[in-house]
Amino acid sequence: MFAQYTIEQQKGIREKVVLWCSFSLFVLLLIIFTLPKESVKTVQTEDIRIPILASYASSVNVNLSVDDAHEIASNIVKYADYQHIKPTLLAALITIESGYKQFAISDSNAIGLMQVLPKYHKDKIQNNKLIPFKIEDNIALGSMILREYLDKSHSVREALLRYNGSLGTNSDYAKKILSEQEHIKGLM
């Protein structure tokens, strides 16, 4: 089709195509460089704690899918940061409480990863519209409860014993969690 034009016509067409491409590139660059910075999506690197905690969770529960391990780790970091709790403490608590089993139910009807007792925390569940078996909701709820106990207590050990309902006993529950936390810290 292009061959039916004379050499002069072909040269004119090429010049118009080059001019049109140059103009289009100019307009595109103008748009990109004049956009406000907040409208340009930046690529952020993943928090280094997330893959470490995901790998750790998978080592505790070998039946955990890669996606679930990543979701759990992401939410541990998210809610630990939000509640000003060390993520290694939340990870250790989940290890001891449920072994990273999302649908764990204890003999006392504590549920989920963080083994929350819904009968004692109905207000938090209803006020925050939480579904305790959902990974994010369970970690949000458990970290909210732990934060409350940390605020009431004189030590992390005491807060952990409150969380477990074993305050005032000779339970080694807090010792297990703090020992596991040290192990996790060594991975980070």
Coordinates of N, CA, C and O in Angstrom, one line a residue:
M1 N 0.8 -1.2 0.0 CA 0.0 0.0 0.0 C 0.9 1.3 0.0 O 0.6 2.2 -0.7
F2 N 2.0 1.2 0.8 CA 2.9 2.4 0.9 C 3.6 2.6 -0.5 O 4.0 3.7 -0.8
A3 N 3.8 1.5 -1.2 CA 4.5 1.5 -2.5 C 3.8 2.3 -3.6 O 4.4 2.8 -4.5
Q4 N 2.5 2.5 -3.4 CA 1.8 3.3 -4.5 C 2.0 4.8 -4.4 O 1.6 5.5 -5.3
Y5 N 2.6 5.2 -3.4 CA 2.9 6.7 -3.2 C 4.3 6.9 -3.9 O 5.2 6.1 -3.9
T6 N 4.5 8.2 -4.3 CA 5.8 8.6 -4.9 C 6.8 8.7 -3.7 O 6.4 8.8 -2.6
I7 N 8.0 8.8 -4.1 CA 9.1 8.9 -3.1 C 8.9 10.2 -2.3 O 9.1 10.2 -1.0
E8 N 8.5 11.2 -2.9 CA 8.2 12.5 -2.2 C 7.1 12.3 -1.2 O 7.1 12.8 -0.1
Q9 N 6.0 11.7 -1.6 CA 4.8 11.5 -0.8 C 5.2 10.6 0.4 O 4.8 10.8 1.5
Q10 N 6.0 9.5 0.1 CA 6.4 8.6 1.2 C 7.3 9.4 2.2 O 7.1 9.2 3.4
K11 N 8.1 10.3 1.8 CA 9.0 11.1 2.6 C 8.1 12.0 3.5 O 8.3 12.1 4.7
G12 N 7.1 12.6 2.9 CA 6.2 13.5 3.7 C 5.4 12.7 4.7 O 5.2 13.2 5.8
I13 N 5.0 11.5 4.4 CA 4.2 10.7 5.3 C 5.1 10.3 6.5 O 4.7 10.4 7.7
R14 N 6.4 9.9 6.2 CA 7.3 9.5 7.3 C 7.5 10.7 8.2 O 7.6 10.6 9.4
E15 N 7.7 11.9 7.6 CA 7.9 13.1 8.4 C 6.7 13.4 9.4 O 6.9 13.7 10.5
K16 N 5.5 13.2 8.8 CA 4.3 13.4 9.6 C 4.2 12.4 10.8 O 3.8 12.7 11.9
V17 N 4.6 11.1 10.5 CA 4.5 10.0 11.5 C 5.5 10.3 12.6 O 5.2 10.2 13.8
V18 N 6.8 10.7 12.2 CA 7.8 11.0 13.2 C 7.4 12.2 14.0 O 7.5 12.3 15.2
L19 N 6.8 13.3 13.4 CA 6.4 14.4 14.1 C 5.2 14.1 15.0 O 5.2 14.5 16.2
W20 N 4.3 13.2 14.6 CA 3.2 12.8 15.4 C 3.7 12.0 16.7 O 3.3 12.3 17.8
C21 N 4.6 11.1 16.4 CA 5.2 10.3 17.5 C 6.0 11.2 18.5 O 5.8 11.0 19.7
S22 N 6.7 12.1 18.0 CA 7.5 13.1 18.9 C 6.5 13.9 19.7 O 6.7 14.1 20.9
F23 N 5.5 14.4 19.1 CA 4.5 15.2 19.8 C 3.8 14.4 20.9 O 3.6 14.8 22.0
S24 N 3.4 13.1 20.5 CA 2.7 12.2 21.5 C 3.6 11.9 22.7 O 3.2 12.0 23.8
L25 N 4.9 11.7 22.4 CA 5.9 11.4 23.5 C 6.0 12.7 24.4 O 6.0 12.6 25.6
F26 N 6.1 13.9 23.8 CA 6.2 15.1 24.5 C 5.0 15.3 25.4 O 5.1 15.6 26.6
V27 N 3.8 15.1 24.9 CA 2.5 15.2 25.7 C 2.5 14.2 26.9 O 2.2 14.6 28.0
L28 N 2.9 13.0 26.6 CA 3.0 12.0 27.6 C 3.9 12.4 28.8 O 3.6 12.3 29.9
L29 N 5.1 12.8 28.4 CA 6.1 13.2 29.4 C 5.6 14.4 30.2 O 5.8 14.5 31.4
L30 N 5.0 15.4 29.5 CA 4.4 16.5 30.1 C 3.4 16.1 31.2 O 3.4 16.6 32.3
I31 N 2.5 15.2 30.8 CA 1.5 14.7 31.8 C 2.2 14.0 33.0 O 1.8 14.3 34.1
I32 N 3.1 13.2 32.7 CA 3.8 12.4 33.8 C 4.5 13.4 34.8 O 4.3 13.3 36.0
F33 N 5.2 14.4 34.2 CA 6.0 15.2 35.1 C 5.2 16.4 35.7 O 5.7 17.1 36.6
T34 N 4.0 16.6 35.3 CA 3.2 17.6 35.9 C 2.1 17.1 36.9 O 1.4 17.9 37.5
L35 N 2.0 15.8 37.0 CA 1.1 15.2 38.0 C 1.6 15.5 39.4 O 2.8 15.5 39.6
P36 N 0.6 15.7 40.3 CA 1.0 15.9 41.7 C 1.7 14.6 42.2 O 1.3 13.5 41.8
K37 N 2.7 14.7 43.0 CA 3.4 13.5 43.5 C 2.5 12.5 44.2 O 2.8 11.3 44.0
E38 N 1.5 12.9 44.9 CA 0.7 12.0 45.6 C -0.2 11.1 44.7 O -0.6 10.1 45.1
S39 N -0.3 11.6 43.4 CA -1.1 10.8 42.5 C -0.3 9.7 41.8 O -0.8 8.9 41.1
V40 N 1.0 9.8 41.9 CA 1.9 8.8 41.3 C 2.2 7.7 42.3 O 2.7 8.0 43.4
K41 N 1.8 6.5 42.0 CA 1.9 5.4 42.9 C 3.4 5.0 43.0 O 4.0 4.8 42.0
T42 N 3.9 5.0 44.2 CA 5.3 4.6 44.4 C 5.4 3.2 44.8 O 4.5 2.7 45.5
V43 N 6.4 2.5 44.4 CA 6.6 1.1 44.8 C 7.4 1.1 46.1 O 8.4 1.7 46.2
Q44 N 6.8 0.5 47.1 CA 7.4 0.4 48.4 C 7.9 -1.0 48.6 O 7.2 -2.0 48.3
T45 N 9.0 -1.1 49.2 CA 9.5 -2.5 49.5 C 8.8 -3.0 50.7 O 8.4 -2.3 51.6
E46 N 8.7 -4.3 50.8 CA 8.0 -5.0 51.8 C 8.8 -4.9 53.1 O 10.0 -5.0 53.1
D47 N 8.1 -4.7 54.2 CA 8.8 -4.7 55.5 C 9.5 -6.1 55.7 O 8.9 -7.1 55.6
I48 N 10.8 -6.0 56.0 CA 11.6 -7.2 56.1 C 11.1 -8.2 57.2 O 11.4 -9.4 57.1
R49 N 10.4 -7.7 58.2 CA 9.9 -8.5 59.2 C 8.8 -9.5 58.7 O 8.7 -10.6 59.2
I50 N 8.1 -9.1 57.7 CA 7.0 -10.0 57.2 C 7.5 -11.3 56.6 O 7.0 -12.3 57.1
P51 N 8.4 -11.3 55.7 CA 8.8 -12.7 55.2 C 9.5 -13.5 56.3 O 9.4 -14.7 56.3
I52 N 10.2 -12.9 57.3 CA 10.8 -13.7 58.3 C 9.7 -14.3 59.2 O 9.8 -15.5 59.5
L53 N 8.7 -13.5 59.6 CA 7.6 -14.0 60.4 C 6.8 -15.0 59.6 O 6.3 -16.0 60.2
A54 N 6.6 -14.8 58.3 CA 5.8 -15.8 57.5 C 6.6 -17.1 57.5 O 6.0 -18.2 57.6
S55 N 7.9 -17.1 57.3 CA 8.7 -18.3 57.3 C 8.6 -19.0 58.6 O 8.5 -20.2 58.7
Y56 N 8.7 -18.2 59.7 CA 8.6 -18.8 61.0 C 7.2 -19.4 61.2 O 7.2 -20.6 61.7
A57 N 6.2 -18.8 60.9 CA 4.8 -19.3 61.0 C 4.7 -20.6 60.3 O 4.1 -21.6 60.8
S58 N 5.2 -20.7 59.1 CA 5.2 -21.9 58.3 C 6.0 -23.1 58.9 O 5.7 -24.2 58.7
S59 N 7.1 -22.7 59.7 CA 7.8 -23.7 60.3 C 7.1 -24.3 61.6 O 7.3 -25.4 61.9
V60 N 6.3 -23.4 62.2 CA 5.5 -23.9 63.3 C 4.3 -24.7 62.8 O 4.0 -25.8 63.4
N61 N 3.6 -24.3 61.8 CA 2.5 -25.0 61.2 C 2.8 -25.4 59.8 O 2.6 -24.5 58.9
V62 N 3.3 -26.5 59.5 CA 3.7 -26.9 58.2 C 2.5 -27.0 57.2 O 2.7 -27.1 56.0
N63 N 1.3 -27.1 57.7 CA 0.1 -27.1 56.8 C -0.4 -25.7 56.4 O -1.3 -25.6 55.7
L64 N 0.3 -24.7 56.9 CA -0.1 -23.3 56.6 C 0.3 -23.0 55.1 O 1.4 -23.3 54.7
S65 N -0.7 -22.5 54.4 CA -0.3 -22.1 53.0 C 0.6 -20.9 53.0 O 0.6 -20.1 54.0
V66 N 1.3 -20.7 51.9 CA 2.2 -19.5 51.8 C 1.4 -18.2 51.9 O 1.8 -17.3 52.6
D67 N 0.2 -18.2 51.3 CA -0.6 -17.0 51.4 C -1.1 -16.7 52.8 O -1.1 -15.5 53.2
D68 N -1.5 -17.7 53.5 CA -2.0 -17.6 54.9 C -0.8 -17.1 55.8 O -1.0 -16.3 56.6
A69 N 0.3 -17.7 55.6 CA 1.5 -17.4 56.4 C 1.8 -15.9 56.2 O 2.1 -15.2 57.1
H70 N 1.8 -15.4 54.9 CA 2.1 -14.0 54.6 C 1.0 -13.1 55.2 O 1.3 -12.1 55.8
E71 N -0.3 -13.5 55.1 CA -1.3 -12.7 55.7 C -1.2 -12.6 57.2 O -1.4 -11.5 57.8
I72 N -0.9 -13.7 57.8 CA -0.7 -13.7 59.3 C 0.5 -12.8 59.7 O 0.3 -11.9 60.5
A73 N 1.6 -13.0 59.0 CA 2.8 -12.2 59.3 C 2.5 -10.7 59.0 O 2.9 -9.8 59.9
S74 N 1.8 -10.4 57.9 CA 1.5 -9.0 57.6 C 0.6 -8.3 58.7 O 0.9 -7.2 59.1
N75 N -0.3 -9.1 59.2 CA -1.2 -8.6 60.3 C -0.5 -8.6 61.6 O -0.9 -7.7 62.4
I76 N 0.4 -9.5 61.9 CA 1.2 -9.4 63.1 C 1.9 -8.0 63.1 O 1.8 -7.3 64.1
V77 N 2.6 -7.7 62.1 CA 3.4 -6.5 62.0 C 2.4 -5.3 62.0 O 2.7 -4.3 62.8
K78 N 1.3 -5.3 61.3 CA 0.4 -4.2 61.3 C -0.2 -3.9 62.6 O -0.1 -2.7 63.1
Y79 N -0.7 -4.9 63.3 CA -1.3 -4.7 64.6 C -0.3 -4.5 65.8 O -0.6 -3.8 66.7
A80 N 0.8 -5.1 65.6 CA 1.9 -4.9 66.6 C 2.3 -3.4 66.6 O 2.4 -2.8 67.6
D81 N 2.5 -2.9 65.4 CA 2.9 -1.5 65.2 C 1.8 -0.6 65.7 O 2.0 0.4 66.4
Y82 N 0.5 -0.9 65.4 CA -0.6 -0.1 65.8 C -0.8 -0.1 67.3 O -1.1 1.0 67.8
Q83 N -0.6 -1.2 67.9 CA -0.8 -1.3 69.4 C 0.4 -1.1 70.2 O 0.4 -1.2 71.4
H84 N 1.5 -0.8 69.5 CA 2.8 -0.5 70.1 C 3.3 -1.8 71.0 O 3.6 -1.6 72.2
I85 N 3.2 -2.9 70.3 CA 3.6 -4.2 70.9 C 4.7 -4.7 70.0 O 4.6 -4.6 68.7
K86 N 5.7 -5.4 70.5 CA 6.7 -6.0 69.6 C 6.1 -7.1 68.8 O 5.4 -8.0 69.4
P87 N 6.3 -7.1 67.5 CA 5.7 -8.2 66.7 C 6.2 -9.6 67.1 O 5.5 -10.6 67.0
T88 N 7.4 -9.6 67.7 CA 7.9 -10.9 68.1 C 7.1 -11.5 69.3 O 6.9 -12.7 69.4
L89 N 6.6 -10.6 70.1 CA 5.7 -11.0 71.2 C 4.4 -11.6 70.7 O 3.9 -12.6 71.1
L90 N 3.8 -10.9 69.7 CA 2.5 -11.4 69.1 C 2.8 -12.7 68.4 O 2.0 -13.7 68.6
A91 N 3.9 -12.9 67.7 CA 4.2 -14.1 67.0 C 4.4 -15.2 68.0 O 3.9 -16.4 67.8
A92 N 5.1 -15.0 69.1 CA 5.3 -16.0 70.2 C 4.0 -16.4 70.8 O 3.7 -17.5 71.1
L93 N 3.1 -15.4 71.1 CA 1.8 -15.6 71.7 C 1.0 -16.6 70.8 O 0.4 -17.5 71.3
I94 N 1.0 -16.3 69.5 CA 0.2 -17.1 68.5 C 0.8 -18.5 68.5 O 0.1 -19.5 68.5
T95 N 2.1 -18.7 68.6 CA 2.8 -20.0 68.6 C 2.3 -20.8 69.8 O 1.8 -21.9 69.6
I96 N 2.3 -20.2 71.0 CA 1.9 -20.9 72.2 C 0.4 -21.1 72.2 O -0.1 -22.2 72.6
E97 N -0.4 -20.1 71.8 CA -1.8 -20.2 71.9 C -2.4 -21.2 70.9 O -3.3 -22.0 71.3
S98 N -2.0 -21.1 69.7 CA -2.7 -21.9 68.6 C -1.8 -22.7 67.7 O -2.3 -23.5 66.9
G99 N -0.5 -22.5 67.8 CA 0.4 -23.1 66.8 C 0.1 -22.7 65.4 O 0.3 -23.5 64.5
Y100 N -0.4 -21.5 65.2 CA -0.7 -20.9 63.9 C -1.8 -21.6 63.2 O -1.9 -21.7 62.0
K101 N -2.8 -22.1 64.0 CA -4.0 -22.7 63.4 C -5.1 -21.7 63.5 O -5.6 -21.4 64.6
Q102 N -5.6 -21.3 62.3 CA -6.6 -20.2 62.2 C -7.9 -20.6 62.9 O -8.6 -19.8 63.5
F103 N -8.3 -21.9 62.8 CA -9.6 -22.3 63.2 C -9.5 -23.1 64.6 O -10.4 -23.9 64.9
A104 N -8.4 -22.9 65.3 CA -8.3 -23.6 66.6 C -9.4 -23.2 67.6 O -9.7 -22.0 67.6
I105 N -9.9 -24.2 68.3 CA -10.8 -23.9 69.4 C -10.4 -24.7 70.6 O -10.2 -25.9 70.5
S106 N -10.2 -24.0 71.7 CA -9.7 -24.7 72.9 C -10.9 -25.3 73.7 O -12.1 -25.1 73.3
D107 N -10.6 -26.1 74.7 CA -11.6 -26.7 75.6 C -12.5 -25.6 76.3 O -13.6 -25.8 76.6
S108 N -11.9 -24.4 76.5 CA -12.6 -23.3 77.1 C -13.3 -22.4 76.1 O -13.8 -21.3 76.4
N109 N -13.3 -22.8 74.8 CA -14.0 -22.1 73.7 C -13.2 -20.9 73.3 O -13.8 -20.0 72.7
A110 N -11.9 -20.8 73.5 CA -11.1 -19.7 73.0 C -10.9 -20.1 71.5 O -10.7 -21.2 71.1
I111 N -10.9 -19.0 70.6 CA -10.9 -19.3 69.2 C -9.9 -18.6 68.4 O -9.4 -17.5 68.8
G112 N -9.5 -19.2 67.3 CA -8.6 -18.5 66.4 C -7.1 -18.6 66.8 O -6.7 -19.2 67.7
L113 N -6.3 -17.8 66.0 CA -4.9 -17.8 66.1 C -4.5 -17.3 67.5 O -3.6 -17.9 68.1
M114 N -5.1 -16.3 68.0 CA -4.8 -15.8 69.3 C -5.6 -16.3 70.5 O -5.5 -15.8 71.6
Q115 N -6.5 -17.3 70.2 CA -7.3 -17.9 71.2 C -8.0 -16.9 72.1 O -7.9 -16.9 73.3
V116 N -8.8 -16.1 71.4 CA -9.6 -15.1 72.1 C -10.9 -15.8 72.6 O -11.5 -16.6 72.0
L117 N -11.3 -15.4 73.8 CA -12.6 -15.9 74.4 C -13.7 -14.8 74.1 O -13.8 -13.8 74.8
P118 N -14.5 -15.1 73.1 CA -15.5 -14.1 72.7 C -16.5 -13.7 73.8 O -16.9 -12.6 73.9
K119 N -16.8 -14.6 74.7 CA -17.8 -14.3 75.8 C -17.3 -13.2 76.7 O -18.1 -12.4 77.3
Y120 N -15.9 -13.0 76.8 CA -15.4 -11.9 77.6 C -15.1 -10.6 76.8 O -14.8 -9.6 77.4
H121 N -15.2 -10.7 75.5 CA -14.8 -9.6 74.7 C -15.9 -9.2 73.6 O -15.6 -8.7 72.6
K122 N -17.1 -9.5 74.0 CA -18.2 -9.2 73.1 C -18.3 -7.7 72.6 O -18.5 -7.4 71.5
D123 N -18.0 -6.8 73.6 CA -18.0 -5.4 73.2 C -17.0 -5.0 72.2 O -17.3 -4.3 71.2
K124 N -15.8 -5.6 72.3 CA -14.7 -5.3 71.3 C -15.1 -5.9 69.9 O -14.9 -5.3 68.9
I125 N -15.7 -7.1 69.9 CA -16.1 -7.7 68.7 C -17.2 -7.0 68.0 O -17.1 -6.7 66.8
Q126 N -18.2 -6.6 68.8 CA -19.4 -5.9 68.2 C -19.0 -4.4 67.8 O -19.3 -4.0 66.7
N127 N -18.3 -3.7 68.7 CA -17.9 -2.3 68.4 C -17.0 -2.2 67.2 O -17.1 -1.2 66.4
N128 N -16.2 -3.2 66.9 CA -15.3 -3.1 65.8 C -15.7 -4.0 64.6 O -15.0 -4.2 63.7
K129 N -16.9 -4.6 64.7 CA -17.5 -5.5 63.7 C -16.5 -6.5 63.2 O -16.2 -6.7 62.1
L130 N -15.9 -7.2 64.2 CA -14.9 -8.3 64.0 C -15.5 -9.7 63.8 O -16.5 -10.0 64.5
I131 N -14.9 -10.5 63.0 CA -15.2 -11.9 62.9 C -14.0 -12.6 63.4 O -13.0 -12.7 62.7
P132 N -14.1 -13.2 64.6 CA -12.9 -13.7 65.3 C -12.2 -14.8 64.6 O -11.0 -15.1 64.9
F133 N -12.8 -15.5 63.6 CA -12.0 -16.6 62.9 C -11.3 -16.0 61.7 O -10.4 -16.7 61.1
K134 N -11.6 -14.8 61.3 CA -10.8 -14.2 60.2 C -9.4 -13.9 60.7 O -9.3 -13.4 61.8
I135 N -8.4 -14.1 59.9 CA -7.0 -13.9 60.3 C -6.8 -12.5 60.8 O -6.4 -12.3 62.0
E136 N -7.2 -11.5 60.0 CA -6.9 -10.1 60.4 C -7.7 -9.7 61.6 O -7.2 -9.1 62.6
D137 N -9.0 -10.1 61.7 CA -9.8 -9.7 62.8 C -9.3 -10.4 64.1 O -9.3 -9.8 65.2
N138 N -8.9 -11.6 64.1 CA -8.4 -12.3 65.3 C -7.2 -11.7 65.8 O -7.0 -11.5 67.0
I139 N -6.2 -11.3 64.9 CA -5.0 -10.7 65.3 C -5.3 -9.3 65.8 O -4.7 -8.8 66.8
A140 N -6.2 -8.6 65.2 CA -6.6 -7.2 65.6 C -7.2 -7.3 67.0 O -6.8 -6.5 67.9
L141 N -8.1 -8.3 67.2 CA -8.7 -8.4 68.5 C -7.8 -8.9 69.6 O -7.7 -8.3 70.7
G142 N -7.0 -9.9 69.3 CA -6.0 -10.3 70.3 C -5.0 -9.3 70.7 O -4.6 -9.1 71.9
S143 N -4.5 -8.5 69.7 CA -3.5 -7.4 70.0 C -4.2 -6.3 70.8 O -3.6 -5.7 71.7
M144 N -5.5 -6.1 70.6 CA -6.2 -5.0 71.3 C -6.3 -5.5 72.8 O -6.1 -4.7 73.7
I145 N -6.6 -6.7 73.0 CA -6.8 -7.3 74.4 C -5.4 -7.2 75.1 O -5.3 -6.8 76.2
L146 N -4.4 -7.7 74.4 CA -3.0 -7.7 75.0 C -2.6 -6.3 75.3 O -2.0 -6.0 76.4
R147 N -2.9 -5.3 74.4 CA -2.5 -3.9 74.7 C -3.2 -3.4 76.0 O -2.7 -2.8 76.8
E148 N -4.5 -3.8 76.1 CA -5.3 -3.4 77.3 C -4.6 -4.0 78.6 O -4.5 -3.3 79.6
Y149 N -4.2 -5.3 78.5 CA -3.6 -5.9 79.7 C -2.2 -5.3 79.9 O -1.8 -5.2 81.1
L150 N -1.5 -5.0 78.9 CA -0.2 -4.3 79.1 C -0.3 -3.0 79.8 O 0.5 -2.7 80.7
D151 N -1.4 -2.3 79.5 CA -1.6 -1.0 80.1 C -2.0 -1.1 81.6 O -1.7 -0.3 82.4
K152 N -2.7 -2.2 81.9 CA -3.1 -2.5 83.3 C -2.0 -3.1 84.2 O -2.1 -3.1 85.4
S153 N -1.0 -3.7 83.5 CA 0.0 -4.5 84.3 C 1.3 -3.8 84.5 O 1.6 -2.8 83.9
H154 N 2.0 -4.3 85.4 CA 3.3 -3.8 85.8 C 4.5 -4.4 85.0 O 5.6 -3.9 85.0
S155 N 4.1 -5.5 84.2 CA 5.2 -6.1 83.4 C 4.5 -6.9 82.3 O 3.3 -7.1 82.3
V156 N 5.3 -7.2 81.3 CA 4.9 -8.0 80.2 C 4.4 -9.4 80.7 O 3.4 -9.9 80.3
R157 N 5.2 -10.0 81.6 CA 4.8 -11.3 82.2 C 3.4 -11.2 82.8 O 2.6 -12.1 82.6
E158 N 3.1 -10.2 83.6 CA 1.8 -10.0 84.2 C 0.7 -9.9 83.2 O -0.3 -10.5 83.3
A159 N 1.0 -9.1 82.1 CA 0.0 -8.9 81.0 C -0.3 -10.3 80.3 O -1.4 -10.6 80.0
L160 N 0.8 -11.1 80.1 CA 0.6 -12.4 79.5 C -0.3 -13.3 80.4 O -1.1 -14.0 79.9
L161 N 0.0 -13.3 81.7 CA -0.8 -14.1 82.6 C -2.3 -13.6 82.6 O -3.2 -14.5 82.7
R162 N -2.5 -12.3 82.5 CA -3.9 -11.8 82.4 C -4.5 -12.3 81.1 O -5.7 -12.8 81.1
Y163 N -3.8 -12.3 80.0 CA -4.3 -12.7 78.7 C -4.7 -14.2 78.8 O -5.7 -14.6 78.3
N164 N -3.9 -15.0 79.5 CA -4.2 -16.4 79.6 C -5.2 -16.7 80.7 O -5.7 -17.9 80.8
G165 N -5.5 -15.8 81.5 CA -6.4 -16.0 82.6 C -5.7 -16.8 83.8 O -6.4 -17.4 84.6
S166 N -4.4 -16.7 83.8 CA -3.7 -17.5 84.9 C -2.9 -16.6 85.8 O -2.0 -17.0 86.5
L167 N -3.3 -15.3 85.9 CA -2.7 -14.4 86.8 C -3.0 -14.9 88.3 O -4.1 -15.3 88.6
G168 N -2.0 -14.9 89.1 CA -2.2 -15.4 90.5 C -1.9 -16.9 90.6 O -2.1 -17.4 91.7
T169 N -1.5 -17.5 89.6 CA -1.2 -19.0 89.6 C 0.3 -19.2 89.4 O 1.0 -18.2 89.1
N170 N 0.7 -20.4 89.5 CA 2.1 -20.7 89.2 C 2.4 -21.1 87.8 O 3.3 -21.9 87.5
S171 N 1.6 -20.6 86.9 CA 1.7 -21.0 85.5 C 3.0 -20.6 84.9 O 3.5 -19.5 85.2
D172 N 3.5 -21.4 84.0 CA 4.7 -21.1 83.3 C 4.4 -20.6 81.9 O 5.3 -20.5 81.0
Y173 N 3.2 -20.2 81.7 CA 2.7 -19.7 80.4 C 3.5 -18.5 79.9 O 4.0 -18.5 78.8
A174 N 3.7 -17.5 80.7 CA 4.4 -16.3 80.3 C 5.8 -16.6 80.0 O 6.4 -16.1 79.0
K175 N 6.4 -17.5 80.8 CA 7.8 -18.0 80.6 C 8.0 -18.6 79.2 O 8.9 -18.4 78.5
K176 N 7.0 -19.4 78.8 CA 7.0 -20.1 77.5 C 7.0 -19.1 76.4 O 7.7 -19.2 75.4
I177 N 6.1 -18.1 76.5 CA 5.9 -17.1 75.5 C 7.2 -16.2 75.4 O 7.7 -16.0 74.3
L178 N 7.7 -15.8 76.5 CA 8.9 -14.9 76.5 C 10.1 -15.7 76.0 O 11.0 -15.1 75.3
S179 N 10.2 -17.0 76.2 CA 11.3 -17.8 75.7 C 11.1 -17.9 74.2 O 12.1 -17.8 73.4
E180 N 9.9 -18.2 73.7 CA 9.7 -18.3 72.3 C 9.9 -16.9 71.6 O 10.5 -16.9 70.5
Q181 N 9.6 -15.8 72.3 CA 9.9 -14.5 71.7 C 11.4 -14.3 71.5 O 11.8 -13.8 70.5
E182 N 12.2 -14.8 72.4 CA 13.7 -14.7 72.3 C 14.1 -15.5 71.1 O 15.0 -15.1 70.4
H183 N 13.5 -16.7 70.9 CA 13.9 -17.5 69.7 C 13.6 -16.7 68.4 O 14.4 -16.7 67.5
I184 N 12.4 -16.1 68.4 CA 12.0 -15.4 67.2 C 12.9 -14.2 67.0 O 13.3 -13.9 65.8
K185 N 13.2 -13.5 68.0 CA 14.1 -12.3 67.9 C 15.5 -12.8 67.2 O 16.0 -12.0 66.4
G186 N 15.9 -14.0 67.5 CA 17.1 -14.5 67.0 C 17.0 -14.7 65.5 O 18.0 -14.7 64.7
L187 N 15.8 -14.9 65.0 CA 15.6 -15.0 63.5 C 15.6 -13.7 62.8 O 15.8 -13.7 61.6
M188 N 15.3 -12.7 63.5 CA 15.2 -11.3 62.9 C 16.5 -10.7 62.9 O 17.0 -9.9 62.3

